[in-house]
């Protein structure tokens, strides 16, 4: 099959590119934001038609959560209209694997979010990602949406790499302890995306939740990063209110992964084990 990966130089796109060698029965077309801007509907159509694309893995997204608050139109163009462009070009031709976010929820739950839980984004990024989901849910194109959370990788910029850098520059750091969730190693998610290519989408649900197993706070996550990497930096817990940011973030964003584990028949790695693998890879590089 011919597979198009959009946003191919991002964290997830890069992991998919690396892992695609293990799924070599398919032909892959990796396009980054320069070679294929998904807000350009004509170009999207051209790339999909000329290459006979049968599956699009949409890893392209406007992911700057704080910047989105002042750049709503840009965020909406990529996260909503970009998705619409992919759907229009895929109609009658192929299927879509799309990635969404825990930020579609308001963070007020006391139990892990199931796929059918009502959505109520509290920031612009989450709002625009939800609009993208709505286009998919209202489309006839065979699609799955995988919502994920707290993504990190050896590629790109993320919390793990920032902590490793700051940990080496400073003796102590303050990190928020009152936002709870599960990290996701983009490599683990990449394998799930690649594994889903051959599935019969007519037998699948529309939305799945995926993160690594286990629960943590940003504070505990930072402590684990320092411990695993052997960086001598003290981490102190602070409250969200003491670290103001332009965007509000959900306090609680744990995702219930029962459905994907059952329907995809997968075992999900524990977050600390995946973190160890990622840090090893970062150190090797
Ligand atoms: N990162 C997280 O913590 C997180 C959490 C939950 C869900 N997600 C979702 O997971 C998915 C993958 O995220 P990620 O962490 O891999 O994000 P990422 O590293 O920021 O990658 C996103 C990629 O999309 C590209 N892009 C931006 N605008 C584009 C456009 N108009 N056309 C084509 N490409 C465009 C970016 O290219 P440039 O860099 O050149 O702009 C970047 O390479 C996204 O759907 C995101 O919403 C991420």
XYZ file of N, CA and C in Angstrom, residues 92-245:
462
model
N -13.230 8.497 -1.183
C -13.318 7.472 -2.223
C -11.975 6.854 -2.587
N -10.892 7.288 -1.932
C -9.550 6.803 -2.320
C -8.822 6.065 -1.206
N -9.007 6.507 0.037
C -8.184 5.888 1.077
C -8.653 6.235 2.478
N -7.839 5.790 3.445
C -8.245 5.977 4.840
C -7.253 6.849 5.612
N -7.729 7.315 6.754
C -6.953 8.286 7.535
C -6.692 7.776 8.951
N -5.422 7.874 9.360
C -5.058 7.620 10.763
C -4.655 8.988 11.317
N -5.420 9.478 12.256
C -5.229 10.847 12.739
C -4.892 10.831 14.238
N -4.049 11.761 14.646
C -3.647 11.824 16.056
C -4.287 13.044 16.712
N -4.906 12.809 17.851
C -5.473 13.930 18.600
C -4.944 13.916 20.035
N -5.619 14.598 20.911
C -4.990 14.954 22.189
C -5.921 14.829 23.398
N -5.306 14.609 24.545
C -6.009 14.649 25.835
C -6.553 16.060 26.120
N -6.023 17.072 25.418
C -6.449 18.452 25.696
C -7.850 18.768 25.148
N -8.517 17.759 24.577
C -9.932 17.985 24.214
C -10.809 17.894 25.469
N -10.242 17.427 26.590
C -11.012 17.308 27.836
C -10.712 18.486 28.767
N -11.639 18.698 29.716
C -11.453 19.850 30.612
C -10.574 19.564 31.828
N -10.218 18.286 32.041
C -9.303 17.952 33.138
C -9.962 17.872 34.494
N -11.306 17.858 34.510
C -11.993 17.846 35.815
C -12.426 16.443 36.228
N -12.060 15.435 35.451
C -12.491 14.066 35.761
C -11.722 13.533 36.970
N -12.288 12.472 37.579
C -11.600 11.797 38.687
C -11.250 10.375 38.296
N -11.608 10.012 37.063
C -11.231 8.680 36.581
C -10.768 8.806 35.138
N -9.905 7.878 34.691
C -9.336 8.008 33.340
C -10.402 8.188 32.267
N -10.137 9.134 31.365
C -11.109 9.478 30.320
C -11.309 8.336 29.337
N -12.582 7.961 29.149
C -12.910 7.003 28.091
C -13.186 7.796 26.816
N -13.152 7.091 25.679
C -13.305 7.734 24.375
C -14.615 8.495 24.258
N -15.672 7.974 24.905
C -16.994 8.585 24.737
C -17.268 9.707 25.749
N -16.321 9.988 26.628
C -16.519 11.060 27.616
C -16.747 12.390 26.885
N -17.598 13.236 27.435
C -17.856 14.498 26.735
C -16.581 15.352 26.675
N -16.463 16.108 25.575
C -15.267 16.935 25.393
C -15.581 18.380 25.773
N -14.568 19.049 26.287
C -14.713 20.465 26.650
C -13.317 21.078 26.763
N -12.707 21.373 25.589
C -11.343 21.908 25.633
C -11.289 23.235 26.393
N -10.195 23.436 27.142
C -10.103 24.679 27.921
C -9.093 25.656 27.317
N -8.529 25.308 26.165
C -7.589 26.209 25.496
C -7.769 26.138 23.992
N -7.094 27.050 23.299
C -7.238 27.148 21.843
C -6.721 25.890 21.145
N -5.566 25.399 21.582
C -5.004 24.187 20.949
C -6.015 23.044 20.997
N -6.551 22.777 22.185
C -7.523 21.687 22.344
C -8.773 21.931 21.514
N -9.184 23.196 21.463
C -10.388 23.537 20.697
C -10.178 23.252 19.208
N -9.013 23.646 18.697
C -8.763 23.435 17.256
C -8.570 21.945 16.948
N -7.964 21.208 17.884
C -7.810 19.753 17.666
C -9.189 19.090 17.681
N -10.081 19.567 18.533
C -11.430 18.998 18.568
C -12.163 19.269 17.252
N -11.988 20.475 16.705
C -12.629 20.770 15.414
C -12.151 19.794 14.342
N -10.875 19.491 14.374
C -10.321 18.496 13.439
C -10.995 17.147 13.640
N -11.170 16.749 14.893
C -11.863 15.481 15.189
C -13.274 15.498 14.607
N -13.954 16.638 14.765
C -15.352 16.724 14.291
C -15.447 16.545 12.787
N -14.486 17.126 12.056
C -14.487 16.905 10.599
C -14.418 15.410 10.298
N -13.556 14.719 11.037
C -13.379 13.272 10.794
C -14.647 12.508 11.155
N -15.222 12.843 12.310
C -16.403 12.105 12.777
C -17.598 12.309 11.839
N -17.620 13.449 11.141
C -18.725 13.729 10.217
C -18.401 13.337 8.771
N -17.257 12.705 8.572
C -16.848 12.382 7.200
C -17.133 10.915 6.878
N -17.233 10.639 5.581
C -17.448 9.238 5.166
C -16.128 8.504 4.991
N -15.031 9.239 5.050
C -13.717 8.594 4.871
C -13.455 7.660 6.052
N -13.011 6.433 5.746
C -12.693 5.489 6.825
C -11.514 6.040 7.623
N -11.732 6.248 8.918
C -10.707 6.928 9.720
C -10.656 6.384 11.128
N -9.473 6.514 11.736
C -9.416 6.363 13.193
C -8.688 7.573 13.772
N -9.134 7.952 14.953
C -8.505 9.049 15.685
C -7.855 8.416 16.920
N -6.556 8.640 17.075
C -5.895 8.142 18.295
C -5.538 9.358 19.152
N -6.207 9.468 20.297
C -5.870 10.577 21.211
C -4.728 10.132 22.116
N -3.755 11.015 22.267
C -2.613 10.674 23.098
C -2.253 11.843 24.013
N -1.235 11.650 24.853
C -0.913 12.696 25.837
C 0.592 12.754 26.106
N 1.076 13.918 26.484
C 2.438 14.127 26.999
C 3.494 13.414 26.142
N 3.517 13.729 24.847
C 4.384 13.007 23.897
C 5.840 13.478 24.009
N 6.765 12.526 24.015
C 8.193 12.856 23.968
C 8.900 11.852 23.064
N 10.128 12.193 22.689
C 10.860 11.375 21.727
C 12.326 11.795 21.775
N 13.185 11.003 21.135
C 14.581 11.455 20.996
C 14.668 12.503 19.877
N 13.592 12.606 19.081
C 13.516 13.617 18.011
C 12.775 14.854 18.525
N 13.126 15.999 18.002
C 12.360 17.215 18.280
C 12.565 17.743 19.687
N 11.720 18.674 20.064
C 11.820 19.283 21.393
C 10.683 18.793 22.253
N 10.999 18.507 23.496
C 9.961 18.011 24.400
C 10.417 18.137 25.839
N 9.542 17.773 26.770
C 9.802 17.917 28.197
C 11.065 17.149 28.622
N 11.233 15.931 28.105
C 12.374 15.098 28.521
C 13.680 15.791 28.138
N 13.761 16.270 26.897
C 15.002 16.895 26.439
C 15.238 18.231 27.149
N 14.143 18.961 27.426
C 14.295 20.233 28.149
C 14.815 19.969 29.562
N 14.242 18.958 30.240
C 14.683 18.645 31.599
C 16.149 18.205 31.616
N 16.538 17.384 30.624
C 17.934 16.919 30.571
C 18.884 18.110 30.409
N 18.474 19.052 29.546
C 19.328 20.234 29.316
C 19.391 21.114 30.555
N 18.209 21.433 31.119
C 18.177 22.318 32.287
C 18.855 21.659 33.492
N 18.673 20.345 33.601
C 19.267 19.607 34.717
C 20.788 19.698 34.719
N 21.356 19.804 33.522
C 22.828 19.909 33.433
C 23.290 21.348 33.685
N 22.392 22.318 33.407
C 22.766 23.741 33.558
C 22.539 24.262 34.979
N 21.584 23.653 35.696
C 21.185 24.200 36.997
C 21.274 23.139 38.099
N 21.327 23.620 39.358
C 21.379 22.681 40.488
C 19.993 22.278 40.957
N 19.012 23.151 40.693
C 17.644 22.834 41.123
C 16.615 23.398 40.150
N 15.457 22.735 40.132
C 14.375 23.153 39.238
C 13.043 23.012 39.966
N 12.111 23.908 39.662
C 10.754 23.779 40.184
C 9.863 23.209 39.092
N 9.114 22.174 39.430
C 8.242 21.551 38.417
C 6.854 21.307 39.020
N 5.848 21.541 38.196
C 4.444 21.423 38.623
C 4.096 19.997 39.068
N 3.437 19.890 40.226
C 3.061 18.540 40.692
C 1.552 18.299 40.618
N 0.767 19.353 40.292
C -0.684 19.180 40.352
C -1.326 19.031 38.970
N -0.557 18.600 38.001
C -1.130 18.151 36.712
C -0.735 16.687 36.550
N -1.766 15.869 36.412
C -1.583 14.412 36.429
C -1.902 13.832 35.053
N -1.059 12.918 34.582
C -1.328 12.289 33.282
C -0.415 11.096 33.059
N -0.280 10.707 31.802
C 0.662 9.635 31.438
C 1.491 10.093 30.251
N 2.804 9.961 30.365
C 3.644 10.287 29.213
C 3.481 9.247 28.113
N 3.845 9.645 26.897
C 3.796 8.730 25.746
C 5.100 8.851 24.978
N 5.814 7.744 24.893
C 7.020 7.718 24.063
C 6.529 7.586 22.620
N 6.856 8.578 21.788
C 6.336 8.601 20.414
C 6.701 7.335 19.645
N 7.804 6.678 20.031
C 8.175 5.428 19.352
C 7.099 4.349 19.569
N 6.577 4.286 20.803
C 5.540 3.286 21.105
C 4.274 3.576 20.305
N 3.919 4.861 20.235
C 2.728 5.254 19.472
C 2.940 5.009 17.972
N 4.164 5.232 17.500
C 4.477 5.010 16.078
C 4.202 3.553 15.698
N 4.577 2.637 16.589
C 4.360 1.209 16.302
C 2.870 0.899 16.195
N 2.071 1.540 17.059
C 0.614 1.327 17.009
C 0.057 1.865 15.688
N 0.528 3.038 15.279
C 0.048 3.632 14.012
C 0.411 2.718 12.841
N 1.648 2.242 12.820
C 2.089 1.391 11.705
C 1.327 0.068 11.693
N 1.069 -0.441 12.875
C 0.354 -1.711 13.016
C -1.101 -1.586 12.540
N -1.639 -0.374 12.592
C -3.062 -0.216 12.257
C -3.304 -0.094 10.742
N -2.228 0.084 9.960
C -2.389 0.269 8.505
C -3.217 -0.855 7.883
N -2.891 -2.089 8.250
C -3.516 -3.252 7.596
C -4.868 -3.626 8.197
N -5.289 -2.899 9.232
C -6.560 -3.281 9.866
C -7.746 -2.910 8.975
N -8.820 -3.679 9.152
C -10.058 -3.380 8.445
C -10.785 -2.290 9.254
N -10.750 -1.065 8.730
C -11.285 0.060 9.500
C -12.795 -0.058 9.726
N -13.465 -0.838 8.866
C -14.917 -0.938 9.053
C -15.256 -1.712 10.329
N -14.256 -2.464 10.865
C -14.484 -3.187 12.123
C -13.970 -2.418 13.334
N -13.413 -1.231 13.099
C -12.790 -0.503 14.216
C -13.704 0.603 14.742
N -13.378 1.073 15.942
C -14.071 2.242 16.478
C -13.479 3.487 15.823
N -14.126 4.626 16.044
C -13.619 5.869 15.434
C -12.518 6.505 16.273
N -12.664 6.364 17.613
C -11.706 7.035 18.501
C -11.075 6.016 19.448
N -9.751 6.151 19.633
C -9.027 5.334 20.614
C -8.161 6.246 21.480
N -7.900 5.783 22.711
C -6.977 6.497 23.590
C -5.691 5.690 23.748
N -4.572 6.384 23.640
C -3.279 5.702 23.804
C -2.269 6.597 24.521
N -1.673 6.064 25.577
C -0.482 6.673 26.202
C 0.281 5.493 26.768
N 1.434 5.738 27.363
C 2.092 4.632 28.064
C 1.298 4.288 29.316
N 1.588 3.103 29.895
C 0.879 2.684 31.111
C 1.405 3.461 32.323
N 0.551 3.546 33.348
C 0.964 4.192 34.587
C 0.494 5.630 34.660
N 0.743 6.225 35.807
C 0.247 7.571 36.097
C 1.392 8.369 36.713
N 1.482 9.644 36.356
C 2.512 10.457 37.003
C 2.116 11.940 36.964
N 2.929 12.756 37.617
C 2.762 14.216 37.510
C 4.009 14.730 36.787
N 3.975 15.978 36.333
C 5.177 16.529 35.685
C 6.356 16.505 36.641
N 6.095 16.733 37.945
C 7.143 16.708 38.972
C 7.791 15.323 39.053
N 6.946 14.281 39.161
C 7.484 12.912 39.256
C 8.190 12.505 37.965
N 7.654 12.993 36.854
C 8.257 12.713 35.534
C 9.675 13.321 35.506
N 9.774 14.562 35.967
C 11.088 15.233 35.987
C 12.056 14.504 36.927
N 11.548 14.071 38.096
C 12.401 13.322 39.049
C 12.940 12.055 38.377
N 12.038 11.352 37.659
C 12.438 10.099 36.999
C 13.501 10.380 35.928
N 13.331 11.481 35.188
C 14.301 11.820 34.127
C 15.699 12.020 34.749
N 15.735 12.747 35.879
C 17.035 12.999 36.524
C 17.630 11.698 37.061
N 16.796 10.889 37.710
C 17.280 9.620 38.284
C 17.847 8.708 37.198
N 17.057 8.516 36.133
C 17.450 7.565 35.075
C 18.714 8.044 34.350
N 18.819 9.373 34.154
C 19.975 9.885 33.402
C 21.175 10.143 34.311
N 20.961 10.038 35.639
C 22.065 10.263 36.577
C 22.460 11.731 36.670
N 21.549 12.632 36.292
C 21.847 14.071 36.377
C 21.560 14.543 37.806
N 22.519 15.248 38.384
C 22.407 15.667 39.778
C 21.726 17.049 39.857
N 20.403 17.031 39.818
C 19.655 18.294 39.889
C 18.455 18.061 40.789
N 18.293 18.924 41.786
C 17.157 18.741 42.710
C 15.872 19.253 42.062
N 14.801 18.494 42.222
C 13.509 18.906 41.649
C 12.563 19.217 42.808
N 11.983 20.412 42.762
C 11.024 20.808 43.803
C 9.621 20.916 43.209
N 8.611 20.434 43.966
C 7.236 20.513 43.439
C 6.635 21.905 43.629
N 5.984 22.404 42.584
C 5.245 23.669 42.716
C 3.833 23.487 42.153
N 2.965 24.437 42.510
C 1.586 24.373 42.002
C 1.498 25.090 40.651
N 0.509 24.689 39.854
C 0.300 25.310 38.541
C 0.188 26.833 38.682
N -0.485 27.283 39.738
C -0.712 28.731 39.895
C 0.616 29.497 40.069
N 1.663 28.796 40.473
C 2.963 29.450 40.647
C 3.822 29.402 39.386
N 3.255 28.827 38.308
C 3.972 28.785 37.025
C 2.988 29.187 35.930
N 2.623 30.482 35.905
C 1.587 30.908 34.949
C 2.043 30.786 33.492
N 1.144 30.293 32.656
C 1.420 30.168 31.215
C 0.224 30.764 30.461
